[in-house]
Short mmCIF file of C-alpha atoms in Angstrom, two decimals:
data_model
loop_
_atom_site.label_atom_id
_atom_site.label_comp_id
_atom_site.label_asym_id
_atom_site.label_seq_id
_atom_site.Cartn_x
_atom_site.Cartn_y
_atom_site.Cartn_z
CA UNK C 25 -7.85 13.51 29.66
CA UNK C 26 -10.08 12.46 26.76
CA UNK C 27 -10.37 8.90 25.45
CA UNK C 28 -8.17 9.36 22.37
CA UNK C 29 -5.37 11.06 24.30
CA UNK C 30 -5.39 8.17 26.76
CA UNK C 31 -5.29 5.60 23.95
CA UNK C 32 -2.35 7.38 22.30
CA UNK C 33 -0.42 7.60 25.57
CA UNK C 34 -0.99 3.93 26.31
CA UNK C 35 0.24 3.06 22.82
CA UNK C 36 3.36 5.18 23.31
CA UNK C 37 4.07 3.39 26.58
CA UNK C 38 3.57 0.01 24.91
CA UNK C 39 5.87 1.04 22.05
CA UNK C 40 8.73 1.44 24.52
CA UNK C 41 8.36 -2.21 25.50
CA UNK C 42 8.01 -3.36 21.90
CA UNK C 43 11.18 -1.52 20.91
CA UNK C 44 13.37 -3.59 23.24
CA UNK C 45 12.12 -7.05 22.26
CA UNK C 46 14.68 -9.37 20.74
CA UNK C 47 14.58 -10.50 17.13
CA UNK C 48 13.78 -14.02 18.32
CA UNK C 49 10.84 -12.87 20.42
CA UNK C 50 9.40 -10.82 17.57
CA UNK C 51 9.70 -13.73 15.15
CA UNK C 52 8.04 -16.11 17.60
CA UNK C 53 5.25 -13.62 18.22
CA UNK C 54 4.49 -13.31 14.53
CA UNK C 55 4.56 -17.05 13.89
CA UNK C 56 2.20 -17.66 16.80
CA UNK C 57 -0.10 -14.90 15.57
CA UNK C 58 -0.22 -16.50 12.12
CA UNK C 59 -1.27 -19.82 13.57
CA UNK C 60 -3.84 -18.13 15.79
CA UNK C 61 -5.47 -16.49 12.77
CA UNK C 62 -5.92 -19.92 11.20
CA UNK C 63 -7.28 -21.45 14.39
CA UNK C 64 -9.76 -18.60 15.00
CA UNK C 65 -10.86 -18.13 11.38
CA UNK C 66 -14.46 -19.08 12.22
CA UNK C 67 -14.74 -16.17 14.66
CA UNK C 68 -13.22 -13.81 12.09
CA UNK C 69 -15.62 -15.00 9.37
CA UNK C 70 -18.57 -14.45 11.70
CA UNK C 71 -17.51 -10.86 12.30
CA UNK C 72 -16.81 -10.34 8.60
CA UNK C 73 -20.31 -11.57 7.71
CA UNK C 74 -21.73 -8.76 9.85
CA UNK C 75 -19.64 -6.22 7.94
CA UNK C 76 -20.59 -7.67 4.55
CA UNK C 77 -24.30 -7.55 5.45
CA UNK C 78 -23.93 -3.92 6.52
CA UNK C 79 -22.12 -3.11 3.27
CA UNK C 80 -24.85 -4.66 1.12
CA UNK C 81 -27.64 -3.05 3.09
CA UNK C 82 -26.02 0.35 2.61
CA UNK C 83 -25.41 -0.04 -1.12
CA UNK C 84 -21.62 -0.15 -1.11
CA UNK C 85 -20.02 -0.79 -4.49
CA UNK C 86 -18.94 -4.25 -5.62
CA UNK C 87 -15.32 -3.05 -5.52
CA UNK C 88 -15.69 -1.97 -1.89
CA UNK C 89 -17.36 -5.24 -0.92
CA UNK C 90 -14.56 -7.17 -2.60
CA UNK C 91 -12.00 -5.27 -0.54
CA UNK C 92 -14.00 -6.00 2.60
CA UNK C 93 -14.64 -9.71 2.03
CA UNK C 94 -12.54 -12.27 3.91
CA UNK C 95 -12.20 -15.82 2.56
CA UNK C 96 -10.17 -18.87 3.55
CA UNK C 97 -7.58 -17.80 1.00
CA UNK C 98 -7.36 -14.26 2.35
CA UNK C 99 -7.06 -15.43 5.95
CA UNK C 100 -4.28 -17.74 4.82
CA UNK C 101 -2.63 -14.85 2.97
CA UNK C 102 -2.68 -12.81 6.19
CA UNK C 103 -1.14 -15.70 8.11
CA UNK C 104 1.51 -16.30 5.47
CA UNK C 105 2.27 -12.59 5.44
CA UNK C 106 2.98 -12.66 9.18
CA UNK C 107 5.19 -15.73 8.78
CA UNK C 108 7.09 -14.12 5.94
CA UNK C 109 7.66 -10.96 7.95
CA UNK C 110 8.89 -13.13 10.83
CA UNK C 111 11.61 -14.56 8.58
CA UNK C 112 12.86 -11.22 7.25
CA UNK C 113 16.16 -10.12 8.84
CA UNK C 114 15.57 -7.66 11.67
CA UNK C 115 16.85 -4.17 10.84
CA UNK C 116 16.28 -2.71 14.31
CA UNK C 117 19.58 -2.18 16.10
CA UNK C 118 21.76 -2.50 13.01
CA UNK C 119 24.64 0.00 12.91
CA UNK C 120 26.27 1.61 9.87
CA UNK C 121 28.62 4.41 8.80
CA UNK C 122 31.16 3.85 11.53
CA UNK C 123 34.02 6.33 11.30
CA UNK C 124 36.48 8.03 13.58
CA UNK C 125 36.88 11.81 13.53
CA UNK C 126 40.33 13.46 13.78
CA UNK C 127 39.60 14.22 17.44
CA UNK C 128 38.96 10.54 18.18
CA UNK C 129 35.15 10.64 18.30
CA UNK C 130 33.60 7.40 16.99
CA UNK C 131 30.51 8.13 14.88
CA UNK C 132 27.89 5.63 13.74
CA UNK C 133 24.16 5.42 13.05
CA UNK C 134 21.76 2.87 14.52
CA UNK C 135 18.36 1.93 13.08
CA UNK C 136 15.51 2.39 15.57
CA UNK C 137 11.69 2.13 15.58
CA UNK C 138 9.62 5.22 14.84
CA UNK C 139 7.41 4.64 17.91
CA UNK C 140 3.64 4.76 17.37
CA UNK C 141 2.17 4.35 13.90
CA UNK C 142 -1.43 5.38 13.28
CA UNK C 143 -3.15 3.60 10.39
CA UNK C 144 -6.36 5.13 9.07
CA UNK C 145 -8.05 2.95 6.48
CA UNK C 146 -11.37 2.04 4.91
CA UNK C 147 -12.76 -1.35 3.89
CA UNK C 148 -9.63 -3.52 4.11
CA UNK C 149 -9.70 -5.67 7.26
CA UNK C 150 -6.48 -7.43 6.19
CA UNK C 151 -4.71 -4.14 6.94
CA UNK C 152 -5.17 -4.95 10.63
CA UNK C 153 -2.94 -8.03 10.42
CA UNK C 154 -0.50 -6.62 7.87
CA UNK C 155 0.06 -3.40 9.79
CA UNK C 156 0.32 -5.17 13.15
CA UNK C 157 2.87 -7.63 11.81
CA UNK C 158 5.10 -4.99 10.25
CA UNK C 159 4.89 -2.73 13.29
CA UNK C 160 5.78 -5.56 15.66
CA UNK C 161 8.73 -6.65 13.51
CA UNK C 162 10.00 -3.05 13.36
CA UNK C 163 9.53 -2.55 17.11
CA UNK C 164 6.60 -0.14 16.93
CA UNK C 165 3.10 0.03 18.36
CA UNK C 166 0.16 0.60 16.03
CA UNK C 167 -3.19 2.37 16.38
CA UNK C 168 -5.71 1.27 13.76
CA UNK C 169 -8.70 3.39 12.88
CA UNK C 170 -10.73 1.61 10.22
CA UNK C 171 -13.93 2.69 8.57
CA UNK C 172 -17.25 1.53 9.93
CA UNK C 173 -17.47 -0.91 6.99
CA UNK C 174 -14.63 -3.07 8.35
CA UNK C 175 -15.05 -2.48 12.09
CA UNK C 176 -16.26 -5.90 13.24
CA UNK C 177 -13.68 -7.73 11.11
CA UNK C 178 -10.81 -5.55 12.33
CA UNK C 179 -11.80 -5.95 15.97
CA UNK C 180 -11.99 -9.73 15.58
CA UNK C 181 -8.56 -9.94 13.95
CA UNK C 182 -7.05 -7.62 16.56
CA UNK C 183 -8.53 -9.69 19.40
CA UNK C 184 -6.81 -12.80 18.06
CA UNK C 185 -3.46 -10.99 17.79
CA UNK C 186 -3.82 -9.38 21.22
CA UNK C 187 -4.37 -12.83 22.70
CA UNK C 188 -0.87 -13.81 21.57
CA UNK C 189 0.59 -10.60 23.02
CA UNK C 190 -0.93 -11.56 26.36
CA UNK C 191 0.72 -14.98 26.18
CA UNK C 192 4.07 -13.18 25.88
CA UNK C 193 3.15 -10.87 28.77
CA UNK C 194 3.16 -7.86 26.45
CA UNK C 195 0.51 -5.11 26.61
CA UNK C 196 -2.43 -5.39 24.23
CA UNK C 197 -1.97 -1.67 23.48
CA UNK C 198 0.83 -2.64 21.08
CA UNK C 199 -2.12 -3.25 18.74
CA UNK C 200 -5.06 -0.89 19.28
CA UNK C 201 -8.21 -0.75 17.16
CA UNK C 202 -10.38 2.33 17.64
CA UNK C 203 -13.84 0.80 18.09
CA UNK C 204 -15.78 3.96 17.25
CA UNK C 205 -15.74 5.17 13.61
CA UNK C 206 -16.87 8.69 14.53
CA UNK C 207 -14.91 11.12 12.34
CA UNK C 208 -14.53 13.50 15.29
CA UNK C 209 -12.41 10.84 17.00
CA UNK C 210 -10.23 10.58 13.89
CA UNK C 211 -9.72 14.35 14.00
CA UNK C 212 -8.70 14.02 17.64
CA UNK C 213 -6.24 11.26 16.73
CA UNK C 214 -4.59 13.55 14.21
CA UNK C 215 -3.80 16.01 17.02
CA UNK C 216 -1.79 13.56 19.13
CA UNK C 217 1.59 14.84 17.93
CA UNK C 218 3.25 14.26 21.30
CA UNK C 219 2.62 10.50 21.26
CA UNK C 220 1.92 9.41 17.66
CA UNK C 221 4.93 9.55 15.34
CA UNK C 222 3.49 8.83 11.88
CA UNK C 223 0.05 8.65 10.24
CA UNK C 224 -0.55 6.41 7.22
CA UNK C 225 -3.98 6.75 5.57
CA UNK C 226 -5.15 4.07 3.13
CA UNK C 227 -8.36 4.54 1.23
CA UNK C 228 -10.10 6.86 -1.20
CA UNK C 229 -8.81 10.22 -2.30
CA UNK C 230 -11.25 11.99 0.01
CA UNK C 231 -9.88 10.22 3.07
CA UNK C 232 -6.26 10.92 2.07
CA UNK C 233 -6.99 14.61 1.56
CA UNK C 234 -8.87 14.89 4.86
CA UNK C 235 -6.03 13.29 6.83
CA UNK C 236 -3.33 15.34 5.09
CA UNK C 237 -5.18 18.62 5.66
CA UNK C 238 -6.08 17.97 9.31
CA UNK C 239 -3.07 16.15 10.73
CA UNK C 240 -0.59 17.75 13.11
CA UNK C 241 1.51 14.58 12.69
CA UNK C 242 3.67 13.70 9.66
CA UNK C 243 1.62 11.83 7.03
CA UNK C 244 2.69 9.28 4.43
CA UNK C 245 0.21 9.62 1.57
CA UNK C 246 -1.14 6.58 -0.27
CA UNK C 247 -3.02 8.31 -3.05
CA UNK C 248 -5.09 6.67 -5.77
CA UNK C 249 -3.58 4.10 -8.10
CA UNK C 250 -3.90 5.29 -11.69
CA UNK C 251 -1.56 2.70 -13.21
CA UNK C 252 -0.75 2.50 -16.92
CA UNK C 253 0.56 -0.12 -19.30
CA UNK C 254 2.46 1.33 -22.26
CA UNK C 255 2.70 -1.04 -25.23
CA UNK C 256 5.79 0.05 -27.13
CA UNK C 257 6.27 -0.45 -30.86
CA UNK C 258 8.87 -3.10 -29.98
CA UNK C 259 6.50 -5.03 -27.70
CA UNK C 260 5.65 -8.70 -27.99
CA UNK C 261 1.90 -8.54 -28.64
CA UNK C 262 1.08 -11.75 -26.77
CA UNK C 263 3.08 -10.65 -23.74
CA UNK C 264 1.40 -7.24 -23.81
CA UNK C 265 -2.04 -8.85 -23.91
CA UNK C 266 -1.25 -11.08 -20.93
CA UNK C 267 0.04 -8.11 -18.92
CA UNK C 268 -3.07 -6.13 -19.78
CA UNK C 269 -5.54 -8.86 -18.85
CA UNK C 270 -3.77 -9.70 -15.61
CA UNK C 271 -3.47 -6.06 -14.62
CA UNK C 272 -7.07 -5.15 -15.47
CA UNK C 273 -9.21 -8.24 -14.89
CA UNK C 274 -7.59 -10.39 -12.18
CA UNK C 275 -8.78 -8.13 -9.34
CA UNK C 276 -10.28 -4.79 -10.19
CA UNK C 277 -10.81 -3.12 -6.82
CA UNK C 278 -7.15 -2.75 -5.85
CA UNK C 279 -4.75 0.14 -6.29
CA UNK C 280 -2.27 -1.80 -8.46
CA UNK C 281 -4.87 -2.71 -11.08
CA UNK C 282 -4.42 -1.11 -14.50
CA UNK C 283 -6.61 1.91 -15.22
CA UNK C 284 -4.93 3.15 -18.41
CA UNK C 285 -3.57 1.58 -21.60
CA UNK C 286 -1.22 3.46 -23.92
CA UNK C 287 -0.47 1.94 -27.33
CA UNK C 288 2.16 3.07 -29.84
CA UNK C 289 0.49 4.03 -33.13
CA UNK C 290 2.66 1.59 -35.10
CA UNK C 291 1.22 -1.45 -33.31
CA UNK C 292 -2.30 -0.20 -32.57
CA UNK C 293 -3.85 -1.77 -35.72
CA UNK C 294 -2.50 -5.17 -34.65
CA UNK C 295 -2.86 -4.95 -30.90
CA UNK C 296 -6.20 -3.21 -30.34
CA UNK C 297 -8.32 -5.80 -32.19
CA UNK C 298 -6.74 -8.43 -29.91
CA UNK C 299 -7.67 -6.28 -26.93
CA UNK C 300 -11.22 -5.77 -28.19
CA UNK C 301 -11.84 -9.51 -28.45
CA UNK C 302 -10.53 -10.23 -24.95
CA UNK C 303 -12.27 -7.26 -23.35
CA UNK C 304 -15.57 -8.37 -24.84
CA UNK C 305 -14.99 -11.81 -23.35
CA UNK C 306 -14.24 -10.33 -19.90
CA UNK C 307 -16.87 -7.59 -19.99
CA UNK C 308 -14.48 -4.66 -19.76
CA UNK C 309 -15.95 -1.22 -20.52
CA UNK C 310 -13.73 0.92 -22.71
CA UNK C 311 -13.17 4.66 -22.76
CA UNK C 312 -10.76 5.91 -25.36
CA UNK C 313 -9.32 8.58 -27.59
CA UNK C 314 -10.59 9.15 -31.12
CA UNK C 315 -7.86 6.90 -32.54
CA UNK C 316 -8.67 3.94 -30.31
CA UNK C 317 -12.42 3.89 -29.75
CA UNK C 318 -13.34 2.62 -33.24
CA UNK C 319 -11.68 -0.72 -32.51
CA UNK C 320 -14.40 -1.48 -29.94
CA UNK C 321 -18.07 -2.27 -30.54
CA UNK C 322 -19.11 -0.11 -27.62
CA UNK C 323 -17.14 2.57 -25.89
CA UNK C 324 -17.06 6.17 -24.83
CA UNK C 325 -14.78 8.71 -26.47
CA UNK C 326 -12.89 10.78 -23.92
CA UNK C 327 -11.88 14.39 -24.16
CA UNK C 328 -8.20 15.15 -23.69
CA UNK C 329 -8.72 16.13 -20.03
CA UNK C 330 -10.89 13.16 -19.07
CA UNK C 331 -8.12 10.59 -18.64
CA UNK C 332 -6.58 9.74 -15.26
CA UNK C 333 -9.62 8.13 -13.60
CA UNK C 334 -9.31 5.38 -10.99
CA UNK C 335 -12.18 3.10 -12.03
CA UNK C 336 -11.67 0.16 -9.61
CA UNK C 337 -13.93 -1.95 -11.80
CA UNK C 338 -13.91 -3.61 -15.23
CA UNK C 339 -13.34 -0.33 -17.04
CA UNK C 340 -10.28 1.26 -18.61
CA UNK C 341 -9.07 4.31 -20.56
CA UNK C 342 -7.14 3.73 -23.80
CA UNK C 343 -5.02 6.17 -25.79
CA UNK C 344 -3.01 5.68 -28.96
CA UNK C 345 0.22 7.68 -28.69
CA UNK C 346 2.46 8.95 -31.47
CA UNK C 347 5.69 7.83 -29.85
CA UNK C 348 7.55 6.99 -26.64
CA UNK C 349 7.80 10.65 -25.63
CA UNK C 350 4.04 11.18 -25.82
CA UNK C 351 3.51 8.12 -23.62
CA UNK C 352 5.80 9.63 -20.98
CA UNK C 353 3.99 12.98 -21.21
CA UNK C 354 0.63 11.25 -20.71
CA UNK C 355 1.88 9.40 -17.63
CA UNK C 356 3.37 12.62 -16.25
CA UNK C 357 -0.01 14.32 -16.62
CA UNK C 358 -2.40 11.57 -15.56
CA UNK C 359 -0.38 9.07 -13.49
CA UNK C 360 -0.56 9.01 -9.70
CA UNK C 361 3.08 8.09 -8.89
CA UNK C 362 1.97 4.56 -8.02
CA UNK C 363 2.95 1.97 -10.67
CA UNK C 364 3.74 2.23 -14.38
CA UNK C 365 4.52 -0.60 -16.81
CA UNK C 366 6.17 -0.80 -20.22
CA UNK C 367 5.99 -3.81 -22.54
CA UNK C 368 8.91 -3.77 -24.94
CA UNK C 369 11.68 -5.95 -26.36
CA UNK C 370 13.93 -2.89 -26.77
CA UNK C 371 16.36 -2.75 -23.80
CA UNK C 372 17.13 0.94 -24.37
CA UNK C 373 13.46 1.89 -24.35
CA UNK C 374 12.98 -0.15 -21.19
CA UNK C 375 15.89 1.61 -19.49
CA UNK C 376 14.70 5.04 -20.59
CA UNK C 377 11.18 4.30 -19.32
CA UNK C 378 12.46 3.33 -15.89
CA UNK C 379 14.67 6.41 -15.73
CA UNK C 380 12.09 8.93 -16.94
CA UNK C 381 8.82 7.78 -15.39
CA UNK C 382 8.08 9.31 -12.00
CA UNK C 383 6.39 6.48 -10.11
CA UNK C 384 7.19 4.56 -6.96
CA UNK C 385 7.31 1.28 -8.94
CA UNK C 386 8.33 1.15 -12.62
CA UNK C 387 8.08 -2.22 -14.34
CA UNK C 388 9.36 -3.72 -17.57
CA UNK C 389 7.44 -6.69 -19.02
CA UNK C 390 5.78 -7.53 -15.69
CA UNK C 391 2.22 -7.14 -14.44
CA UNK C 392 1.28 -4.11 -12.36
CA UNK C 393 -0.26 -6.59 -9.91
CA UNK C 394 3.24 -7.32 -8.61
CA UNK C 395 3.35 -3.83 -7.08
CA UNK C 396 2.70 -5.22 -3.64
CA UNK C 397 4.84 -5.58 -0.54
CA UNK C 398 4.54 -9.34 -0.33
CA UNK C 399 5.31 -9.77 -4.03
CA UNK C 400 8.36 -7.51 -3.80
CA UNK C 401 9.84 -9.41 -0.88
CA UNK C 402 8.68 -7.23 2.03
CA UNK C 403 6.46 -9.95 3.49
CA UNK C 404 3.57 -7.53 3.78
CA UNK C 405 3.09 -3.82 3.35
CA UNK C 406 1.67 -1.10 5.51
CA UNK C 407 0.93 1.03 2.47
CA UNK C 408 2.26 2.21 -0.87
CA UNK C 409 3.69 5.69 -0.49
CA UNK C 410 3.09 7.91 -3.51
CA UNK C 411 4.82 10.85 -1.87
CA UNK C 412 8.59 10.73 -1.48
CA UNK C 413 9.25 11.60 2.17
CA UNK C 414 10.36 9.49 3.88
CA UNK C 415 9.35 6.45 1.82
CA UNK C 416 8.32 5.84 -1.80
CA UNK C 417 6.48 2.74 -2.94
CA UNK C 418 5.45 -0.33 -0.90
CA UNK C 419 6.41 0.25 2.73
CA UNK C 420 7.89 -2.65 4.66
CA UNK C 421 9.91 -2.95 7.84
CA UNK C 422 12.70 -0.51 7.02
CA UNK C 423 10.18 2.21 6.13
CA UNK C 424 8.84 2.00 9.70
CA UNK C 425 12.22 2.79 11.23
CA UNK C 426 14.61 5.70 11.30
CA UNK C 427 18.23 6.20 12.39
CA UNK C 428 19.90 7.98 15.25
CA UNK C 429 23.53 8.97 15.62
CA UNK C 430 25.71 7.21 18.15
CA UNK C 431 28.74 9.22 19.26
CA UNK C 432 31.37 7.64 21.51
CA UNK C 433 34.25 9.56 22.97
CA UNK C 434 36.75 9.47 25.80
CA UNK C 435 36.30 12.95 27.24
CA UNK C 436 36.56 15.17 24.13
CA UNK C 437 35.32 18.78 24.48
CA UNK C 438 34.78 21.21 21.63
CA UNK C 439 37.42 23.93 21.48
#
């Protein structure tokens, strides 16, 4: 038996124990884990410093280093995420759709854990805590395979969490970090269909495609985040500007940052000069259509097929659209089913936008940066699904469970 097969089998065995833990035990586990992260932050920072040094020595982009970096605030965010998940009502074991058939059979459905979740991710060490917390709350075990960029940080975080599992006399294999980033081992992981129940990749488009093409296990795709803000002709210009700046400049290297701006032609002469002044102040590079680029001192004119890029930096694509319908067509062509935003004071346009746009999160007059599990009340997220089976959008506890039928009779046989 090879190493990966053994790891997967041990995780499956541990998942059986996790599945039967009470709601109280799971909540206590998560609260204790949160406190342990705070108490052991120095050890985590030391490991993270090793990863940051490696990243800089190997010329990783500023966006990648930002994703990798851990700070006091980000450690606290991880801890708060675990505590929030602890407080969320437990869905495991809940029963619905009770009915009685004419023959007396009592039919219901009970929510149960999926089993073993495999997370494959790149330079986001916080995924280790977020994924572990959600999997524990939903009664699952998790196998984490991070990129070499985040390896030391992920191992340090996992060691802290495993220490709490030991205090509860639970196996450390409930949380497993693969300590070798060799891609051959990832390929082997993707073959463990008898013990791993779901694979969730988080990272660049290349990673997502590799996992999807090579996995023998069901995959939830978290593709790139090409998020747009559409400024309608009925938009409040000041509100639109605030949404744009927050979505583009607050944190650039994340999937819910804005990468595209669509502006109705009726308000472009008013709005785009406002944008130009603010973008100059923030150092945002502009790419645009022929009708938008002249509002900016420097910028690159894009061809019709050059939109839809995920920049992950202070850069954006801008297009002036003729009307609402053209905005929808642009999003259909260049969006990534992640998050789309409309700024408008017209309730009918807002409703139509939310009905017509095909994205996992569709917002009206709110920043794209709220497209996040913790911000949407999930406590934390294990990913943002941009495919529709079996989840769509930020994935919390319920997305890591399924249902099974319960049938109770008193001796019925089928005629």
